[in-house]
Amino acid sequence: MRSAAIAIAPAFPQAACLPSSAAQVRRASEEFQGVIVAGLNRRKGVILNSELDDMYCKVTAEVPLSEMFGFSTDLRSSTQGKGEFTMAYAKHAQAMRDRQEEIIREYKESL
């Protein structure tokens, strides 16, 4: 078991730098579109599409899964309980440089 850990150790920091990304689709009253987009941007999301349908907006974005914790509460609070969202796996993407350095530092400290 220990030999397996030693064998994969050099590759671990690089592998950990590929966080999963979640695709978000939201539906809320159009008056909250700006709030929703701002919330996604704060969570390092990339907006893929934003559209209005009747009196509702739908925003699709890719956001790192690690940034999505607590989002449901924030969305409900900022949309007066009217916002809805779903998450689905989209892809793995390279982590931001500061996050990569943090992962590598934590890994080296654990050795």
PDB file of C-alpha atoms in Angstrom:
ATOM      1  CA  MET A   1       0.000   0.000   0.000  1.00  0.00           C
ATOM      2  CA  ARG A   2       2.788   2.430   0.919  1.00  0.00           C
ATOM      3  CA  SER A   3       4.647   1.661  -2.324  1.00  0.00           C
ATOM      4  CA  ALA A   4       1.544   2.561  -4.338  1.00  0.00           C
ATOM      5  CA  ALA A   5       1.307   5.898  -2.542  1.00  0.00           C
ATOM      6  CA  ILE A   6       4.971   6.594  -3.282  1.00  0.00           C
ATOM      7  CA  ALA A   7       4.473   5.678  -6.941  1.00  0.00           C
ATOM      8  CA  ILE A   8       1.613   8.117  -7.522  1.00  0.00           C
ATOM      9  CA  ALA A   9       2.964  10.917  -5.305  1.00  0.00           C
ATOM     10  CA  PRO A  10       4.731  12.830  -8.094  1.00  0.00           C
ATOM     11  CA  ALA A  11       1.525  12.968 -10.147  1.00  0.00           C
ATOM     12  CA  PHE A  12      -0.844  13.839  -7.297  1.00  0.00           C
ATOM     13  CA  PRO A  13      -0.491  17.653  -7.274  1.00  0.00           C
ATOM     14  CA  GLN A  14      -1.078  17.860 -11.009  1.00  0.00           C
ATOM     15  CA  ALA A  15      -4.101  15.541 -10.877  1.00  0.00           C
ATOM     16  CA  ALA A  16      -5.628  17.516  -8.022  1.00  0.00           C
ATOM     17  CA  CYS A  17      -5.456  20.641 -10.166  1.00  0.00           C
ATOM     18  CA  LEU A  18      -8.306  19.398 -12.344  1.00  0.00           C
ATOM     19  CA  PRO A  19     -11.477  20.219 -10.396  1.00  0.00           C
ATOM     20  CA  SER A  20     -14.833  19.215 -11.718  1.00  0.00           C
ATOM     21  CA  SER A  21     -17.042  21.903 -13.176  1.00  0.00           C
ATOM     22  CA  ALA A  22     -20.803  22.043 -12.806  1.00  0.00           C
ATOM     23  CA  ALA A  23     -23.148  23.433 -15.446  1.00  0.00           C
ATOM     24  CA  GLN A  24     -25.798  25.655 -13.920  1.00  0.00           C
ATOM     25  CA  VAL A  25     -29.222  26.450 -15.291  1.00  0.00           C
ATOM     26  CA  ARG A  26     -31.305  28.958 -13.396  1.00  0.00           C
ATOM     27  CA  ARG A  27     -34.850  30.160 -13.652  1.00  0.00           C
ATOM     28  CA  ALA A  28     -35.980  33.268 -11.823  1.00  0.00           C
ATOM     29  CA  SER A  29     -37.963  36.427 -12.354  1.00  0.00           C
ATOM     30  CA  GLU A  30     -36.202  38.683 -14.868  1.00  0.00           C
ATOM     31  CA  GLU A  31     -35.750  41.395 -12.228  1.00  0.00           C
ATOM     32  CA  PHE A  32     -33.112  39.156 -10.568  1.00  0.00           C
ATOM     33  CA  GLN A  33     -31.008  38.443 -13.670  1.00  0.00           C
ATOM     34  CA  GLY A  34     -28.246  40.856 -12.632  1.00  0.00           C
ATOM     35  CA  VAL A  35     -28.109  39.422  -9.125  1.00  0.00           C
ATOM     36  CA  ILE A  36     -27.847  35.867 -10.473  1.00  0.00           C
ATOM     37  CA  VAL A  37     -25.059  36.728 -12.937  1.00  0.00           C
ATOM     38  CA  ALA A  38     -23.165  38.620 -10.218  1.00  0.00           C
ATOM     39  CA  GLY A  39     -23.498  35.627  -7.871  1.00  0.00           C
ATOM     40  CA  LEU A  40     -22.078  33.302 -10.505  1.00  0.00           C
ATOM     41  CA  ASN A  41     -19.195  35.668 -11.228  1.00  0.00           C
ATOM     42  CA  ARG A  42     -18.341  35.850  -7.516  1.00  0.00           C
ATOM     43  CA  ARG A  43     -18.071  32.081  -7.542  1.00  0.00           C
ATOM     44  CA  LYS A  44     -15.623  32.088 -10.469  1.00  0.00           C
ATOM     45  CA  GLY A  45     -18.291  31.016 -12.942  1.00  0.00           C
ATOM     46  CA  VAL A  46     -18.178  31.431 -16.702  1.00  0.00           C
ATOM     47  CA  ILE A  47     -21.504  32.570 -18.166  1.00  0.00           C
ATOM     48  CA  LEU A  48     -22.351  30.487 -21.246  1.00  0.00           C
ATOM     49  CA  ASN A  49     -25.829  31.800 -21.999  1.00  0.00           C
ATOM     50  CA  SER A  50     -28.406  34.194 -20.610  1.00  0.00           C
ATOM     51  CA  GLU A  51     -31.893  34.429 -22.027  1.00  0.00           C
ATOM     52  CA  LEU A  52     -35.262  35.913 -21.191  1.00  0.00           C
ATOM     53  CA  ASP A  53     -38.463  33.921 -21.697  1.00  0.00           C
ATOM     54  CA  ASP A  54     -41.771  35.598 -20.821  1.00  0.00           C
ATOM     55  CA  MET A  55     -41.020  37.166 -17.435  1.00  0.00           C
ATOM     56  CA  TYR A  56     -38.295  34.709 -16.478  1.00  0.00           C
ATOM     57  CA  CYS A  57     -34.565  34.629 -17.041  1.00  0.00           C
ATOM     58  CA  LYS A  58     -32.480  31.522 -17.539  1.00  0.00           C
ATOM     59  CA  VAL A  59     -28.716  31.684 -17.025  1.00  0.00           C
ATOM     60  CA  THR A  60     -26.393  28.839 -17.968  1.00  0.00           C
ATOM     61  CA  ALA A  61     -22.857  28.840 -16.624  1.00  0.00           C
ATOM     62  CA  GLU A  62     -19.955  26.605 -15.690  1.00  0.00           C
ATOM     63  CA  VAL A  63     -18.871  27.006 -12.095  1.00  0.00           C
ATOM     64  CA  PRO A  64     -16.265  24.958 -10.201  1.00  0.00           C
ATOM     65  CA  LEU A  65     -18.085  22.498  -7.984  1.00  0.00           C
ATOM     66  CA  SER A  66     -16.025  23.572  -4.972  1.00  0.00           C
ATOM     67  CA  GLU A  67     -17.502  27.074  -5.335  1.00  0.00           C
ATOM     68  CA  MET A  68     -21.119  25.886  -5.329  1.00  0.00           C
ATOM     69  CA  PHE A  69     -21.414  25.026  -1.642  1.00  0.00           C
ATOM     70  CA  GLY A  70     -23.990  27.350  -0.080  1.00  0.00           C
ATOM     71  CA  PHE A  71     -25.184  28.650  -3.421  1.00  0.00           C
ATOM     72  CA  SER A  72     -28.750  27.433  -2.956  1.00  0.00           C
ATOM     73  CA  THR A  73     -29.128  29.550   0.175  1.00  0.00           C
ATOM     74  CA  ASP A  74     -27.577  32.589  -1.503  1.00  0.00           C
ATOM     75  CA  LEU A  75     -29.808  32.209  -4.559  1.00  0.00           C
ATOM     76  CA  ARG A  76     -32.974  31.884  -2.496  1.00  0.00           C
ATOM     77  CA  SER A  77     -32.013  34.883  -0.356  1.00  0.00           C
ATOM     78  CA  SER A  78     -31.210  37.141  -3.278  1.00  0.00           C
ATOM     79  CA  THR A  79     -34.316  36.215  -5.309  1.00  0.00           C
ATOM     80  CA  GLN A  80     -36.888  36.342  -2.501  1.00  0.00           C
ATOM     81  CA  GLY A  81     -37.199  32.555  -2.650  1.00  0.00           C
ATOM     82  CA  LYS A  82     -38.140  32.554  -6.341  1.00  0.00           C
ATOM     83  CA  GLY A  83     -34.866  31.357  -7.880  1.00  0.00           C
ATOM     84  CA  GLU A  84     -34.286  27.740  -8.922  1.00  0.00           C
ATOM     85  CA  PHE A  85     -31.182  25.993 -10.175  1.00  0.00           C
ATOM     86  CA  THR A  86     -29.865  22.612 -11.190  1.00  0.00           C
ATOM     87  CA  MET A  87     -26.360  21.213 -11.295  1.00  0.00           C
ATOM     88  CA  ALA A  88     -25.014  18.656 -13.697  1.00  0.00           C
ATOM     89  CA  TYR A  89     -21.498  17.506 -14.478  1.00  0.00           C
ATOM     90  CA  ALA A  90     -20.040  19.419 -17.411  1.00  0.00           C
ATOM     91  CA  LYS A  91     -16.307  18.720 -17.574  1.00  0.00           C
ATOM     92  CA  HIS A  92     -13.023  18.814 -15.717  1.00  0.00           C
ATOM     93  CA  ALA A  93     -11.071  22.037 -16.118  1.00  0.00           C
ATOM     94  CA  GLN A  94      -7.719  23.269 -14.937  1.00  0.00           C
ATOM     95  CA  ALA A  95      -7.847  25.051 -11.587  1.00  0.00           C
ATOM     96  CA  MET A  96      -6.863  28.685 -11.305  1.00  0.00           C
ATOM     97  CA  ARG A  97      -3.168  29.289 -10.641  1.00  0.00           C
ATOM     98  CA  ASP A  98      -3.629  30.385  -7.015  1.00  0.00           C
ATOM     99  CA  ARG A  99      -5.698  27.277  -6.270  1.00  0.00           C
ATOM    100  CA  GLN A 100      -3.074  25.051  -7.933  1.00  0.00           C
ATOM    101  CA  GLU A 101      -0.353  26.539  -5.746  1.00  0.00           C
ATOM    102  CA  GLU A 102      -2.501  26.067  -2.641  1.00  0.00           C
ATOM    103  CA  ILE A 103      -3.151  22.388  -3.472  1.00  0.00           C
ATOM    104  CA  ILE A 104       0.531  21.717  -4.123  1.00  0.00           C
ATOM    105  CA  ARG A 105       1.589  23.512  -0.911  1.00  0.00           C
ATOM    106  CA  GLU A 106      -0.935  21.518   1.156  1.00  0.00           C
ATOM    107  CA  TYR A 107       0.228  18.295  -0.439  1.00  0.00           C
ATOM    108  CA  LYS A 108       3.909  18.990   0.237  1.00  0.00           C
ATOM    109  CA  GLU A 109       3.150  19.897   3.849  1.00  0.00           C
ATOM    110  CA  SER A 110       1.347  16.577   4.316  1.00  0.00           C
ATOM    111  CA  LEU A 111       4.412  14.547   3.289  1.00  0.00           C
TER     112      LEU A 111
END
